[in-house]
Every structure is written in C-alpha cells, then in structure tokens.
Short mmCIF file of C-alpha atoms in Angstrom, two decimals:
data_model
loop_
_atom_site.label_atom_id
_atom_site.label_comp_id
_atom_site.label_asym_id
_atom_site.label_seq_id
_atom_site.Cartn_x
_atom_site.Cartn_y
_atom_site.Cartn_z
CA UNK A 940 -0.07 -0.05 -0.02
CA UNK A 941 1.31 3.41 -0.88
CA UNK A 942 0.37 6.59 0.81
CA UNK A 943 -0.07 9.36 -1.75
CA UNK A 944 -0.01 13.10 -1.26
CA UNK A 945 -1.93 14.71 -4.13
CA UNK A 946 -4.35 16.68 -2.05
CA UNK A 947 -6.59 13.56 -1.76
CA UNK A 948 -5.19 12.55 1.61
CA UNK A 949 -4.57 8.96 2.59
CA UNK A 950 -5.01 6.72 -0.41
CA UNK A 951 -4.08 3.35 -1.92
CA UNK A 952 -3.14 2.82 -5.56
CA UNK A 953 -4.61 0.47 -8.15
CA UNK A 954 -3.85 0.25 -11.86
CA UNK A 955 -6.53 -0.08 -14.48
CA UNK A 956 -7.63 0.94 -17.97
CA UNK A 957 -10.32 3.30 -19.11
CA UNK A 958 -13.25 1.55 -20.93
CA UNK A 959 -15.22 4.70 -21.68
CA UNK A 960 -16.82 7.90 -20.51
CA UNK A 961 -20.48 8.69 -19.85
CA UNK A 962 -22.45 11.52 -18.31
CA UNK A 963 -22.41 9.90 -14.91
CA UNK A 964 -18.71 8.94 -14.88
CA UNK A 965 -15.98 6.73 -16.26
CA UNK A 966 -16.04 3.01 -16.79
CA UNK A 967 -12.74 1.33 -15.89
CA UNK A 968 -11.32 -2.24 -15.69
CA UNK A 969 -9.33 -3.00 -12.52
CA UNK A 970 -7.70 -6.36 -12.08
CA UNK A 971 -10.18 -7.86 -14.54
CA UNK A 972 -13.34 -6.33 -12.95
CA UNK A 973 -15.35 -3.54 -14.57
CA UNK A 974 -16.42 -0.60 -12.40
CA UNK A 975 -18.40 2.54 -13.02
CA UNK A 976 -16.66 5.40 -11.23
CA UNK A 977 -18.88 8.38 -10.47
CA UNK A 978 -16.94 11.47 -11.30
CA UNK A 979 -17.55 15.21 -11.60
CA UNK A 980 -15.88 15.13 -15.06
CA UNK A 981 -13.39 17.93 -14.28
CA UNK A 982 -10.17 15.84 -14.34
CA UNK A 983 -11.58 12.91 -16.33
CA UNK A 984 -12.25 14.65 -19.62
CA UNK A 985 -8.71 13.99 -20.84
CA UNK A 986 -8.93 10.28 -20.24
CA UNK A 987 -9.76 8.11 -23.33
CA UNK A 988 -10.82 4.57 -23.89
CA UNK A 989 -7.91 2.12 -23.67
CA UNK A 990 -5.81 4.46 -21.68
CA UNK A 991 -3.87 2.93 -18.76
CA UNK A 992 -4.53 4.71 -15.52
CA UNK A 993 -3.86 4.72 -11.81
CA UNK A 994 -6.67 4.94 -9.37
CA UNK A 995 -6.02 6.71 -6.08
CA UNK A 996 -8.52 5.18 -3.65
CA UNK A 997 -9.38 6.70 -0.33
CA UNK A 998 -10.08 4.21 2.51
CA UNK A 999 -13.83 4.95 2.51
CA UNK A 1000 -14.19 4.81 -1.29
CA UNK A 1001 -14.69 0.98 -1.47
CA UNK A 1002 -17.14 -1.21 0.33
CA UNK A 1003 -16.60 -4.80 1.35
CA UNK A 1004 -19.31 -7.10 0.10
CA UNK A 1005 -19.72 -10.83 -0.48
CA UNK A 1006 -17.13 -12.12 -2.83
CA UNK A 1007 -19.05 -12.79 -6.09
CA UNK A 1008 -18.79 -12.11 -9.81
CA UNK A 1009 -18.51 -8.35 -10.49
CA UNK A 1010 -16.60 -7.66 -7.26
CA UNK A 1011 -12.85 -7.34 -6.90
CA UNK A 1012 -11.83 -10.41 -4.84
CA UNK A 1013 -9.72 -9.76 -1.81
CA UNK A 1014 -8.74 -11.24 1.53
CA UNK A 1015 -8.73 -9.25 4.82
CA UNK A 1016 -5.13 -9.21 6.16
CA UNK A 1017 -5.33 -6.69 9.06
CA UNK A 1018 -8.02 -4.96 11.18
CA UNK A 1019 -7.50 -1.98 13.42
CA UNK A 1020 -10.28 -0.46 15.51
CA UNK A 1021 -10.64 3.29 15.15
CA UNK A 1022 -13.62 4.27 17.29
CA UNK A 1023 -16.95 3.76 15.46
CA UNK A 1024 -15.18 2.30 12.51
CA UNK A 1025 -12.31 -0.01 11.75
CA UNK A 1026 -9.40 0.24 9.32
CA UNK A 1027 -8.79 -2.85 7.19
CA UNK A 1028 -5.77 -3.86 5.05
CA UNK A 1029 -6.99 -6.08 2.27
CA UNK A 1030 -5.02 -7.97 -0.39
CA UNK A 1031 -6.64 -8.38 -3.76
CA UNK A 1032 -6.38 -11.69 -5.61
CA UNK A 1033 -3.62 -10.18 -7.83
CA UNK A 1034 -1.67 -8.93 -4.78
CA UNK A 1035 -2.56 -5.22 -4.49
CA UNK A 1036 -2.68 -4.04 -0.87
CA UNK A 1037 -5.50 -1.60 -0.10
CA UNK A 1038 -6.49 0.29 3.10
CA UNK A 1039 -10.28 0.44 3.65
CA UNK A 1040 -12.43 1.93 6.42
CA UNK A 1041 -15.80 0.59 7.47
CA UNK A 1042 -17.84 -1.12 10.09
CA UNK A 1043 -15.92 -3.95 11.65
CA UNK A 1044 -18.89 -5.86 12.91
CA UNK A 1045 -18.74 -9.08 10.85
CA UNK A 1046 -15.44 -9.02 8.91
CA UNK A 1047 -12.65 -11.10 10.26
CA UNK A 1048 -8.91 -11.47 9.39
CA UNK A 1049 -8.57 -14.05 6.67
CA UNK A 1050 -12.07 -13.59 5.42
CA UNK A 1051 -12.74 -13.44 1.64
CA UNK A 1052 -14.53 -10.27 0.50
CA UNK A 1053 -15.55 -8.58 -2.68
CA UNK A 1054 -14.75 -4.94 -3.16
CA UNK A 1055 -17.04 -2.50 -4.92
CA UNK A 1056 -17.02 1.34 -5.31
CA UNK A 1057 -19.16 3.24 -2.86
CA UNK A 1058 -22.17 5.00 -4.38
CA UNK A 1059 -21.08 8.49 -3.50
CA UNK A 1060 -21.11 10.90 -6.43
CA UNK A 1061 -18.53 13.08 -8.10
CA UNK A 1062 -15.21 13.93 -6.43
CA UNK A 1063 -16.76 12.80 -3.14
CA UNK A 1064 -16.56 9.17 -4.41
CA UNK A 1065 -13.01 9.05 -3.08
CA UNK A 1066 -11.64 7.37 -6.24
CA UNK A 1067 -9.46 9.68 -8.26
CA UNK A 1068 -8.27 8.71 -11.83
CA UNK A 1069 -4.95 9.76 -13.32
CA UNK A 1070 -3.03 8.86 -16.48
CA UNK A 1071 -0.56 6.05 -15.55
CA UNK A 1072 2.47 8.29 -15.89
CA UNK A 1073 1.03 11.10 -13.65
CA UNK A 1074 1.38 9.21 -10.37
CA UNK A 1075 4.61 7.51 -9.27
#
C-alpha cells in the first residue's frame, strides 16, 4: 500500500484501464473487474478509452461485500479499531494491498470479501483517476 499526497489525503493505488466515458462517470477495468466510477468530469475529460490509469483510492471509497462475480476479490489481512469504524488492510487476488475503512462488525482477518466502489457521487466518491504516468 502506498500513501499518496496529491491533495486527496490518505490513499491506496490500483492500476486499471479506461473503458469509456459517460455523463455519470468513467467505466474502468481494474484487475479484470469492470467498475463505473462516479466523477464530476473535471479531471476525467482527458482520459480516453484504452488508456492505462492509476486509481487513487481513499479508505472509505470501497465497500466490502460478499465475494461474487463483478466484485474485486480480496482477503482481509489486518484490522485495526478506530472508534466507530475499523481500518482494514486487504489484499486483492492479484496482490494489491488496499486500506479500507468501514464497520468492523462481521469482517474477520482471513475472510474473503468482494470490493465495490461506494455509491457517492462526483469527487466525493473518493476514487481519483490519473493517467498512468502522472502518479509514481
């Protein structure tokens, strides 16, 4: 997991490819899974279909769900309590390490989960897309 300082705060990094643009956001493929990322369009207008990208993912931007088709498969590796929420370190099936925040009620270390983008809109989605060479 990398901590990135681009004015987005604490974030993990995933690589993907742009599949297309729409009025409500950008379709991307990440580790073989297609996601619709809700964006405000400001920074995304320069991204084109087929373009490799990096996704800066804030801890609250992904939700843990049941591991099933259409979700990004991952395993919970660590869990830290942080008051009303917990911080989780998850490892995707392809080895990416991501930090997530959420309710720690029923998720245990070693458990398989599926990751999906939260449904928050625009820049508040917590997932920021950049051309691959813009983030190192």
